[in-house]
C-alpha cells in the first residue's frame, strides 16, 4: 500500500541564504515593538517580523506560478506560545485552548468558538497584499498560521531545541493536537497560499504582511506590517545555481498543515513521498500518488526533543517528557516469553476510511476494470508504544516477529511471539512487512457480508499525528517513513514501532491493493478497517479496533462513480 500523497506542489521561491539567521540578528535582545501588550507572567509576547527586506521567488518553467515564501515570522518571548486543540468526538467541533505557564502554575484560556475549524492552525491569521511596480494590487490573500512551524532561536539563552511537534496534522480524523513555539523562538508564517501558486509573471513587486485584527486583539500583537520587496525570477529546467529543480524543492518545501513529520512513504508497497520524486513518473488515481509530500520546514532545526519546558518533571505527561529511546534488540530473545500483567501496552484503533475514489486500474492493475481506492489509518492511543522486532534465520525468507514491552523508564520487561515478517520484492515495495497488523474489507449494505478483502501485511511507520494529547504521546517519533522503519533485503533484523499518539496511513493506490468493483452492482457498501485482526498483538483494549465508512457505488462499467456521505461532522470523501 502507498502512504498518503498530496497534490501540493513543492517548488518554492528561494529565500536569501541565511534567512533564519537574519531573524535572529534582527530581533535578538530587542524589546517588543510599539503597541505591544505589557508582559504578564505566563503570557507570551508576540510580534510579526520579516527576516529580510527582499526575497527572490523562482518561477519554474511549466509551473502555474510561485509560492509566497516571504520570510515572515512570529517571534515569541517572555513565555512559550502553546495550544491544546481537541474534539471530544467526530460529532463535536474542534476546540482550542491556550496554555499559559508562569513557572509555578498552569492556566488555560479557551479561544472563542469558531476560531479554529480544524487542526491545521489558526485560519486567516496572516494577511498579505502584493502590488506590482505600478502600485496596483495584484494579489490579496490570507494564510493559516501553524505554530509548530518553529524555525529557530532568537537569542543564545533560548531553549536549544523545540519540544513541540514539528508540524500541524492534516489527517481529517485527527482527534487532538498540540501547537507551540518555545520562549525565545520564532515560528515561520510563510504558509500563504500553500496549496495555490500565485500567477505572478517575472518582475518586481512589493508585499505587505500583517496579522489579522482579531488575532492582534486576542493575543496582544502589535500592528507591525513588514514590507518586502519581491523579485519573481523565471527559471528553466536545470537552472537555479546548479541545484536544479529537485534541490530547490527540497530546500524550500514547507510542512504547513502537513501530515505528521511532513514525511510519508509507501509501506505495503508504495512510493515514499519523503523521497521527493521529481517530474514525470507515474500517478495513481485522481490524487497523483507520486506527488511528493512537503518535507520538514525550511530553516527548521534538525536536532529536536531536548528542550525543557516550564513544568517538566516526574510524572509530566503532556508529551514534553520523552521516554528513553528504545533500542533494537541485539539478538533473538532468549528465555521464557512472558507478558507481565502490569506491563504497559498499546491501544490500537482504526479510523474511518477517507480519500475514497474510483480508479481505472492504471500502472499494473488489469486494464478496463474499475477499482475502489482509499486511505486507511490505524493509530496507537497508548499508553505504551507498539514495538515489534523481526529476527531472520540465516537463509530464510521470513523473520520471526516478537512484541516487546517496557516499563515507564524504558526498561524491557517482557516479550511475546507475534507472527512473522515477510520480504516483499515487488517494485515499489521492497521492504519487510509485519503480518496481521490490519485488514480491510468491503462489506455489503447489511454491514456483515464481506464482499472483498484486503491484505494484512504492513511496514509500520508513524505517518500521522492523530492525538498528541493522550497520555505518553511522543511528539517526536523517529520512524516517520520507510527509510527508518522497513529494513533492506539483506537485513538480519528489523524493528518497527508505532508510537503513542501516532497513526500509520496506507493508501490503496498500488496494483492489487484496492477493491475490484467492476462486477459489483450499484448500491450501498461499507469500507471496514480492522486493527489487529488476528488479535495476536497484546493491547489494552480490543473493542475499538473496527471502523466503518459508508460508500454508494453508481455509474456503469468503465465509468463507475462513488459517493461518500460525511462521517458525523467530517466531510472527507
Coordinates of C-alpha atoms in Angstrom, one line a residue:
X1 CA 0.0 0.0 0.0
X2 CA 1.1 3.5 -0.6
X3 CA 1.4 6.2 2.1
X4 CA -0.8 9.2 1.6
X5 CA 0.4 11.6 -1.0
X6 CA -0.7 15.2 -1.7
X7 CA -1.1 17.3 -4.8
X8 CA 0.6 20.2 -3.2
X9 CA 3.5 21.5 -5.3
X10 CA 6.9 21.6 -3.8
X11 CA 8.8 24.1 -6.0
X12 CA 9.2 27.2 -3.8
X13 CA 10.7 30.6 -4.2
X14 CA 14.2 30.8 -2.7
X15 CA 14.9 32.7 0.4
X16 CA 18.1 34.5 0.6
X17 CA 20.8 32.3 2.2
X18 CA 20.8 32.6 6.0
X19 CA 17.2 33.9 6.3
X20 CA 16.7 32.2 9.7
X21 CA 19.9 33.8 11.0
X22 CA 18.7 37.1 9.7
X23 CA 15.7 36.8 12.0
X24 CA 17.9 36.1 15.0
X25 CA 20.1 39.1 14.2
X26 CA 17.1 41.4 13.7
X27 CA 15.3 40.6 16.9
X28 CA 17.7 39.2 19.4
X29 CA 17.6 41.2 22.6
X30 CA 15.1 43.6 21.1
X31 CA 12.2 44.9 23.2
X32 CA 8.6 44.4 21.9
X33 CA 7.6 46.9 19.3
X34 CA 5.5 49.9 20.0
X35 CA 1.9 49.0 20.8
X36 CA 2.8 45.6 22.3
X37 CA 0.9 44.5 25.3
X38 CA 2.8 44.6 28.6
X39 CA 4.4 41.3 29.6
X40 CA 2.5 39.4 32.2
X41 CA 3.6 36.1 33.9
X42 CA 2.8 33.1 31.6
X43 CA 1.6 35.3 28.7
X44 CA 3.8 35.2 25.6
X45 CA 4.8 38.5 23.9
X46 CA 4.3 38.0 20.1
X47 CA 5.5 40.1 17.2
X48 CA 5.4 39.7 13.4
X49 CA 8.8 40.3 11.8
X50 CA 10.4 39.8 8.4
X51 CA 13.7 38.0 8.0
X52 CA 14.8 40.2 5.1
X53 CA 13.7 43.3 3.3
X54 CA 13.8 41.5 0.0
X55 CA 13.2 37.9 -1.3
X56 CA 13.6 36.3 -4.7
X57 CA 10.9 33.8 -5.8
X58 CA 11.7 31.4 -8.6
X59 CA 9.0 30.6 -11.1
X60 CA 9.9 27.2 -12.6
X61 CA 9.2 26.6 -16.3
X62 CA 5.9 24.8 -16.8
X63 CA 4.6 25.8 -13.3
X64 CA 1.4 27.9 -12.9
X65 CA 3.0 30.4 -10.6
X66 CA 5.1 31.0 -7.5
X67 CA 4.6 30.4 -3.8
X68 CA 4.6 33.4 -1.4
X69 CA 7.6 32.4 0.7
X70 CA 8.0 35.9 2.1
X71 CA 10.2 35.0 5.1
X72 CA 8.0 36.4 7.8
X73 CA 8.0 35.0 11.4
X74 CA 6.1 35.3 14.6
X75 CA 8.6 35.9 17.4
X76 CA 7.7 34.6 20.9
X77 CA 9.2 35.9 24.1
X78 CA 8.6 36.0 27.9
X79 CA 6.7 32.7 27.9
X80 CA 6.0 29.9 25.4
X81 CA 3.1 30.1 23.0
X82 CA 1.2 26.9 23.4
X83 CA -2.2 25.5 22.4
X84 CA -4.1 22.3 23.2
X85 CA -6.5 21.6 20.3
X86 CA -9.1 18.8 20.7
X87 CA -12.5 17.4 19.8
X88 CA -14.5 15.1 22.0
X89 CA -15.7 13.1 19.1
X90 CA -16.4 13.5 15.4
X91 CA -19.8 14.9 16.3
X92 CA -18.2 17.8 18.1
X93 CA -16.4 20.9 16.9
X94 CA -12.7 21.5 17.3
X95 CA -11.9 23.5 20.5
X96 CA -8.6 25.3 21.1
X97 CA -7.2 26.3 24.5
X98 CA -4.2 28.5 25.0
X99 CA -1.9 27.0 27.7
X100 CA -0.3 29.7 30.0
X101 CA 2.7 28.7 32.2
X102 CA 4.3 31.0 34.6
X103 CA 6.8 28.5 36.2
X104 CA 4.6 27.8 39.2
X105 CA 1.2 27.2 37.8
X106 CA -0.6 26.4 34.5
X107 CA -3.8 28.0 33.4
X108 CA -5.9 27.7 30.3
X109 CA -7.7 30.2 28.1
X110 CA -10.3 28.9 25.6
X111 CA -10.3 30.6 22.3
X112 CA -13.6 32.0 21.1
X113 CA -15.9 29.4 19.5
X114 CA -15.2 29.0 15.8
X115 CA -11.7 30.5 15.9
X116 CA -10.2 27.1 15.0
X117 CA -12.0 24.9 12.4
X118 CA -9.5 22.0 12.1
X119 CA -6.0 21.1 13.2
X120 CA -4.0 22.8 10.5
X121 CA -3.5 26.0 12.6
X122 CA -5.1 29.5 13.1
X123 CA -7.0 30.3 10.0
X124 CA -6.9 33.7 8.4
X125 CA -4.0 34.7 10.7
X126 CA -1.8 36.3 8.1
X127 CA -3.0 38.9 5.6
X128 CA -0.9 39.6 2.5
X129 CA -1.2 42.3 -0.2
X130 CA 1.0 42.2 -3.3
X131 CA 1.4 45.2 -5.6
X132 CA 3.2 45.4 -8.9
X133 CA 5.8 48.0 -9.9
X134 CA 3.0 50.5 -10.8
X135 CA 1.5 50.2 -7.3
X136 CA -1.6 48.2 -8.4
X137 CA -2.7 45.4 -6.1
X138 CA -2.4 42.1 -8.0
X139 CA -3.0 39.7 -5.1
X140 CA -4.7 39.9 -1.7
X141 CA -4.9 36.7 0.4
X142 CA -4.9 35.3 3.9
X143 CA -2.9 32.4 5.4
X144 CA -3.2 29.9 8.2
X145 CA -0.5 30.0 10.9
X146 CA 0.7 26.7 12.2
X147 CA 2.7 27.5 15.4
X148 CA 4.6 24.2 15.0
X149 CA 6.5 25.8 12.1
X150 CA 9.2 26.7 14.6
X151 CA 12.3 27.8 12.7
X152 CA 14.9 29.0 15.1
X153 CA 16.0 30.7 18.3
X154 CA 16.1 34.5 18.8
X155 CA 18.9 34.5 21.3
X156 CA 21.6 32.2 22.7
X157 CA 19.9 31.6 26.1
X158 CA 16.7 30.3 24.5
X159 CA 16.0 26.5 24.6
X160 CA 18.4 24.8 22.3
X161 CA 15.7 22.7 20.6
X162 CA 11.9 22.7 20.4
X163 CA 10.0 20.0 22.2
X164 CA 6.7 20.8 20.3
X165 CA 5.6 18.7 17.4
X166 CA 7.2 19.6 14.0
X167 CA 4.0 20.3 12.0
X168 CA 0.2 20.6 12.3
X169 CA -1.8 17.5 11.5
X170 CA -3.6 17.1 8.2
X171 CA -5.4 13.9 8.7
X172 CA -9.2 14.6 8.5
X173 CA -9.8 12.2 11.5
X174 CA -7.3 13.8 13.9
X175 CA -8.7 13.9 17.4
X176 CA -6.1 16.1 19.3
X177 CA -3.1 18.2 18.7
X178 CA -0.6 20.3 20.5
X179 CA 0.8 23.5 18.9
X180 CA 3.6 25.5 20.3
X181 CA 6.6 27.8 20.0
X182 CA 9.3 27.9 22.7
X183 CA 10.0 31.1 24.5
X184 CA 12.8 32.9 22.7
X185 CA 12.0 31.2 19.3
X186 CA 10.5 32.4 16.0
X187 CA 7.9 30.5 14.0
X188 CA 7.7 30.6 10.2
X189 CA 4.5 32.1 8.9
X190 CA 5.2 31.7 5.2
X191 CA 2.4 29.3 4.5
X192 CA 0.4 31.7 2.5
X193 CA -1.5 30.1 -0.4
X194 CA 0.5 26.9 0.2
X195 CA -2.0 24.9 -1.9
X196 CA -2.3 27.5 -4.6
X197 CA 0.5 29.0 -6.6
X198 CA 0.2 32.7 -7.3
X199 CA 0.3 33.7 -11.0
X200 CA 2.9 36.4 -10.9
X201 CA 4.9 37.0 -14.1
X202 CA 8.7 37.7 -13.8
X203 CA 9.2 41.2 -12.4
X204 CA 9.3 43.4 -9.3
X205 CA 6.7 43.5 -6.6
X206 CA 6.1 44.8 -3.1
X207 CA 4.4 42.6 -0.5
X208 CA 2.9 44.0 2.8
X209 CA 2.2 41.4 5.5
X210 CA 0.1 41.8 8.6
X211 CA -1.6 39.8 11.4
X212 CA -5.4 39.9 11.2
X213 CA -7.0 42.3 13.7
X214 CA -8.9 39.6 15.6
X215 CA -5.6 37.8 16.4
X216 CA -3.9 41.1 17.3
X217 CA -6.6 41.7 19.8
X218 CA -6.7 38.1 21.0
X219 CA -3.0 37.8 21.7
X220 CA -1.9 41.4 22.1
X221 CA 0.2 41.5 18.9
X222 CA 1.4 45.0 17.8
X223 CA 0.2 46.1 14.4
X224 CA 3.5 45.8 12.6
X225 CA 3.2 45.5 8.9
X226 CA 6.5 44.3 7.3
X227 CA 7.0 45.4 3.7
X228 CA 9.1 43.1 1.5
X229 CA 10.5 43.7 -2.0
X230 CA 9.7 40.6 -4.1
X231 CA 11.6 39.7 -7.3
X232 CA 10.0 37.0 -9.3
X233 CA 12.6 35.2 -11.4
X234 CA 11.8 32.9 -14.3
X235 CA 13.8 29.7 -14.0
X236 CA 14.1 27.0 -16.7
X237 CA 14.6 23.3 -16.1
X238 CA 18.1 22.5 -14.7
X239 CA 18.8 26.1 -13.7
X240 CA 18.9 27.5 -10.2
X241 CA 22.5 27.8 -9.2
X242 CA 23.4 24.2 -10.0
X243 CA 21.0 22.7 -7.6
X244 CA 18.2 22.2 -10.1
X245 CA 14.5 21.8 -9.5
X246 CA 14.9 19.0 -7.0
X247 CA 17.4 20.9 -4.9
X248 CA 15.3 24.0 -4.7
X249 CA 12.2 22.0 -3.9
X250 CA 13.9 20.0 -1.2
X251 CA 15.4 23.1 0.3
X252 CA 12.4 25.3 0.5
X253 CA 9.4 22.9 0.8
X254 CA 7.4 23.5 3.8
X255 CA 5.1 21.5 6.1
X256 CA 2.3 23.8 6.8
X257 CA -0.9 21.9 7.5
X258 CA 1.0 18.8 6.6
X259 CA 0.9 15.3 8.0
X260 CA 2.9 14.1 10.8
X261 CA 6.6 14.9 10.4
X262 CA 6.0 16.0 6.9
X263 CA 7.2 12.7 5.7
X264 CA 5.2 9.8 4.3
X265 CA 6.2 6.7 2.4
X266 CA 4.8 3.7 0.9
X267 CA 4.7 0.8 3.2
X268 CA 2.7 -2.1 1.9
X269 CA 4.1 -1.3 -1.5
X270 CA 4.2 2.3 -2.4
X271 CA 6.3 5.4 -3.1
X272 CA 7.9 7.2 -0.2
X273 CA 6.8 10.8 -0.6
X274 CA 9.7 12.0 1.6
X275 CA 12.0 11.0 -1.3
X276 CA 10.6 14.0 -3.3
X277 CA 10.4 12.3 -6.7
X278 CA 10.7 15.0 -9.3
X279 CA 8.9 15.4 -12.6
X280 CA 7.4 12.7 -14.8
X281 CA 6.8 9.3 -13.2
X282 CA 3.5 7.6 -12.5
X283 CA 0.4 8.8 -10.9
X284 CA -2.2 6.6 -9.4
X285 CA -5.8 7.7 -9.4
X286 CA -7.0 11.3 -9.2
X287 CA -4.7 12.3 -6.3
X288 CA -1.3 11.7 -8.0
X289 CA 0.3 9.2 -5.7
X290 CA 3.8 10.1 -6.7
X291 CA 3.3 13.8 -5.9
X292 CA 5.8 14.4 -3.0
X293 CA 4.7 15.5 0.4
X294 CA 6.5 18.6 1.6
X295 CA 9.4 17.8 3.8
X296 CA 10.5 19.5 7.0
X297 CA 10.1 23.2 7.3
X298 CA 12.6 25.4 5.7
X299 CA 15.0 26.7 8.4
X300 CA 13.7 24.1 10.9
X301 CA 16.3 22.6 13.2
X302 CA 17.2 19.0 12.5
X303 CA 18.0 18.2 16.1
X304 CA 14.9 18.2 18.4
X305 CA 13.4 16.8 21.5
X306 CA 15.9 18.1 24.1
X307 CA 14.3 21.3 25.3
X308 CA 12.9 21.6 28.8
X309 CA 9.6 23.2 29.3
X310 CA 8.3 25.1 32.3
X311 CA 6.6 22.4 34.4
X312 CA 8.6 19.4 33.2
X313 CA 9.4 16.9 35.8
X314 CA 8.5 13.5 37.2
X315 CA 5.0 12.4 36.1
X316 CA 4.8 15.1 33.5
X317 CA 2.5 13.7 30.8
X318 CA 1.8 16.5 28.3
X319 CA 4.2 14.9 25.8
X320 CA 7.2 17.1 26.6
X321 CA 8.7 14.2 28.6
X322 CA 10.1 11.8 26.0
X323 CA 11.0 8.4 27.3
X324 CA 14.4 6.9 26.7
X325 CA 14.9 5.8 23.1
X326 CA 14.0 2.2 22.6
X327 CA 17.0 0.3 21.1
X328 CA 16.6 -2.7 18.9
X329 CA 17.4 -6.0 20.5
X330 CA 20.9 -7.2 19.7
X331 CA 19.8 -10.8 19.1
X332 CA 16.9 -13.1 19.0
X333 CA 15.3 -13.1 22.5
X334 CA 16.2 -16.0 24.9
X335 CA 14.5 -17.2 28.0
X336 CA 10.8 -17.8 28.6
X337 CA 8.4 -15.4 26.8
X338 CA 6.2 -13.5 29.2
X339 CA 3.8 -10.6 29.3
X340 CA 3.7 -9.1 32.8
X341 CA 0.1 -8.4 33.8
X342 CA 1.0 -4.8 34.7
X343 CA 3.1 -4.2 31.5
X344 CA 2.0 -1.0 29.7
X345 CA 0.5 -1.9 26.3
X346 CA -0.6 -0.1 23.2
X347 CA -4.2 0.5 22.3
X348 CA -4.6 0.1 18.5
X349 CA -7.6 1.9 17.0
X350 CA -8.8 2.2 13.4
X351 CA -10.0 5.4 11.7
X352 CA -12.8 5.5 9.1
X353 CA -11.5 5.4 5.5
X354 CA -11.2 8.6 3.5
X355 CA -9.7 9.9 0.2
X356 CA -12.1 7.4 -1.5
X357 CA -12.2 7.3 -5.3
X358 CA -12.8 5.1 -8.3
X359 CA -9.6 4.4 -10.3
X360 CA -9.2 2.6 -13.6
X361 CA -6.6 0.1 -12.9
X362 CA -3.6 2.0 -14.1
X363 CA 0.1 1.0 -13.7
X364 CA -0.2 -2.7 -13.2
X365 CA -3.8 -3.5 -12.4
X366 CA -5.9 -5.1 -15.0
X367 CA -6.9 -2.6 -17.7
X368 CA -10.6 -2.0 -18.3
X369 CA -11.5 -2.7 -14.7
X370 CA -12.8 -0.4 -12.0
X371 CA -11.2 -0.2 -8.6
X372 CA -12.2 1.4 -5.3
X373 CA -9.2 3.0 -3.7
X374 CA -9.0 4.7 -0.3
X375 CA -6.8 5.7 2.6
X376 CA -6.9 4.0 6.0
X377 CA -5.2 4.6 9.3
X378 CA -4.6 2.5 12.4
X379 CA -3.3 4.5 15.3
X380 CA -2.0 3.9 18.9
X381 CA -3.9 5.6 21.7
X382 CA -1.3 4.2 24.2
X383 CA -0.2 4.4 26.9
X384 CA 2.7 2.4 25.5
X385 CA 4.2 2.2 22.0
X386 CA 3.8 -0.9 19.8
X387 CA 7.3 -2.3 19.4
X388 CA 7.8 -5.3 17.1
X389 CA 11.2 -6.8 16.3
X390 CA 11.8 -9.3 13.5
X391 CA 14.7 -11.8 13.5
X392 CA 15.8 -13.7 10.5
X393 CA 17.2 -17.2 10.4
X394 CA 20.2 -17.4 8.0
X395 CA 18.9 -18.0 4.5
X396 CA 15.2 -17.8 5.5
X397 CA 12.7 -15.7 3.6
X398 CA 10.7 -14.9 6.8
X399 CA 11.5 -13.3 10.1
X400 CA 10.1 -14.4 13.4
X401 CA 8.3 -11.4 15.0
X402 CA 8.2 -10.5 18.7
X403 CA 6.2 -7.8 20.5
X404 CA 8.2 -6.1 23.3
X405 CA 7.0 -4.5 26.5
X406 CA 8.7 -1.7 28.5
X407 CA 8.1 -0.1 31.9
X408 CA 7.8 3.7 32.4
X409 CA 11.6 4.1 32.4
X410 CA 12.0 2.4 29.1
X411 CA 13.4 -0.9 30.5
X412 CA 12.3 -4.0 28.7
X413 CA 10.1 -6.2 31.0
X414 CA 8.7 -8.8 28.6
X415 CA 8.1 -10.1 25.1
X416 CA 5.9 -12.5 23.2
X417 CA 6.0 -14.1 19.8
X418 CA 3.5 -12.4 17.5
X419 CA 3.7 -13.8 14.0
X420 CA 6.2 -13.1 11.2
X421 CA 7.7 -10.5 8.9
X422 CA 8.0 -11.2 5.2
X423 CA 10.1 -9.6 2.5
X424 CA 8.1 -8.1 -0.4
X425 CA 10.3 -8.0 -3.5
X426 CA 7.9 -6.2 -5.8
X427 CA 9.0 -2.9 -7.3
X428 CA 7.6 -0.1 -5.2
X429 CA 7.5 -2.4 -2.1
X430 CA 11.0 -3.8 -1.4
X431 CA 10.8 -3.9 2.4
X432 CA 9.8 -6.1 5.3
X433 CA 6.1 -6.4 6.2
X434 CA 4.8 -7.3 9.6
X435 CA 1.8 -9.6 9.1
X436 CA -1.6 -9.3 10.7
X437 CA -1.4 -5.6 11.7
X438 CA -4.6 -4.6 9.9
X439 CA -7.1 -5.8 7.3
X440 CA -9.6 -4.1 5.0
X441 CA -13.0 -5.4 3.8
X442 CA -15.7 -4.1 1.6
X443 CA -19.0 -5.1 3.3
X444 CA -22.5 -5.3 1.9
X445 CA -25.3 -3.0 3.0
X446 CA -26.0 -5.2 5.9
X447 CA -22.5 -4.5 7.3
X448 CA -22.0 -8.2 7.7
X449 CA -21.4 -9.9 4.4
X450 CA -17.8 -9.5 3.2
X451 CA -17.7 -8.7 -0.5
X452 CA -14.0 -8.0 -0.9
X453 CA -10.9 -8.3 1.4
X454 CA -7.6 -6.5 1.6
X455 CA -4.2 -7.8 2.6
X456 CA -2.9 -7.8 6.1
X457 CA 0.9 -7.3 5.8
X458 CA 2.4 -3.9 6.6
X459 CA 5.5 -2.0 7.4
X460 CA 4.8 0.2 10.4
X461 CA 5.7 3.9 10.4
X462 CA 4.4 7.0 12.3
X463 CA 3.0 8.9 9.4
X464 CA 0.2 10.9 11.1
X465 CA -0.2 12.7 14.4
X466 CA -3.7 11.5 15.4
X467 CA -3.9 12.6 19.0
X468 CA -0.9 14.2 20.8
X469 CA -3.0 15.0 23.8
X470 CA -3.2 11.4 25.1
X471 CA -1.0 10.2 27.9
X472 CA 2.6 9.5 27.0
X473 CA 2.2 10.7 23.4
X474 CA 5.5 11.0 21.7
X475 CA 5.7 14.3 19.8
X476 CA 8.9 13.4 18.1
X477 CA 8.7 9.9 16.8
X478 CA 11.7 8.6 14.9
X479 CA 10.4 6.2 12.2
X480 CA 8.1 8.5 10.2
X481 CA 8.9 7.0 6.9
X482 CA 10.2 3.8 5.2
X483 CA 13.8 4.8 5.4
X484 CA 13.8 4.4 9.1
X485 CA 11.3 1.6 9.5
X486 CA 11.3 -1.2 7.0
X487 CA 14.7 -2.6 6.5
X488 CA 16.6 -3.8 3.5
X489 CA 16.6 -7.2 1.7
X490 CA 19.8 -8.3 3.4
X491 CA 18.6 -7.2 6.9
X492 CA 19.2 -9.7 9.6
X493 CA 16.7 -8.0 11.9
X494 CA 14.1 -5.2 11.8
X495 CA 12.4 -3.0 14.4
X496 CA 9.0 -1.5 13.6
X497 CA 7.4 0.9 16.0
X498 CA 4.0 2.7 16.2
X499 CA 4.4 5.4 18.8
X500 CA 1.7 6.7 21.2
X501 CA -0.5 9.3 19.6
X502 CA 0.6 8.5 16.0
X503 CA -1.1 6.5 13.3
X504 CA 0.0 4.7 10.2
X505 CA -1.8 5.6 7.0
X506 CA -1.8 3.4 3.9
X507 CA -3.3 4.4 0.6
X508 CA -4.6 1.7 -1.7
X509 CA -3.4 3.1 -5.0
X510 CA -0.9 0.3 -5.8
X511 CA -1.8 -2.6 -8.0
X512 CA -3.6 -5.4 -6.1
X513 CA -4.5 -3.3 -3.1
X514 CA -7.7 -1.5 -3.9
X515 CA -11.1 -3.3 -4.3
X516 CA -12.1 -4.6 -7.7
X517 CA -15.6 -3.3 -8.1
X518 CA -16.0 -4.0 -11.8
X519 CA -18.8 -6.6 -11.4
X520 CA -20.3 -5.3 -8.2
X521 CA -23.9 -4.0 -8.5
X522 CA -24.6 -0.3 -7.7
X523 CA -25.7 0.4 -4.2
X524 CA -24.6 0.9 -0.6
X525 CA -21.4 -0.6 0.8
X526 CA -19.1 -0.1 3.8
X527 CA -15.3 0.0 3.9
X528 CA -14.3 -1.8 7.1
X529 CA -10.8 -1.1 8.6
X530 CA -9.8 -3.7 11.3
X531 CA -6.8 -3.2 13.5
X532 CA -5.0 -6.3 14.9
X533 CA -7.5 -8.7 13.1
X534 CA -6.0 -11.9 14.4
X535 CA -5.7 -10.5 17.9
X536 CA -2.1 -11.6 18.1
X537 CA -0.8 -8.3 19.4
X538 CA -1.3 -7.6 23.1
X539 CA -3.4 -4.4 23.7
X540 CA -5.2 -2.6 26.5
X541 CA -8.5 -2.7 24.6
X542 CA -9.7 -4.9 21.7
X543 CA -13.2 -3.4 21.5
X544 CA -12.2 -0.3 19.4
X545 CA -10.4 -2.0 16.6
X546 CA -13.1 -1.7 13.9
X547 CA -14.3 1.3 11.9
X548 CA -16.8 1.6 9.0
X549 CA -17.2 4.2 6.2
X550 CA -20.3 4.2 4.0
X551 CA -19.9 4.5 0.2
X552 CA -22.5 4.4 -2.5
X553 CA -21.4 2.9 -5.9
X554 CA -23.1 4.1 -9.1
X555 CA -22.4 4.6 -12.8
X556 CA -21.7 2.0 -15.4
X557 CA -18.7 -0.3 -16.1
X558 CA -15.8 1.8 -17.2
X559 CA -17.4 4.9 -15.7
X560 CA -18.2 3.8 -12.1
X561 CA -18.8 6.5 -9.5
X562 CA -18.7 6.7 -5.8
X563 CA -20.4 9.0 -3.3
X564 CA -19.1 9.2 0.2
X565 CA -21.5 10.7 2.8
X566 CA -20.0 12.7 5.7
X567 CA -18.9 10.9 8.8
X568 CA -20.7 12.9 11.5
X569 CA -19.1 16.4 11.1
X570 CA -16.2 15.1 9.0
X571 CA -16.8 15.7 5.3
X572 CA -13.7 14.0 3.9
X573 CA -14.8 11.8 1.0

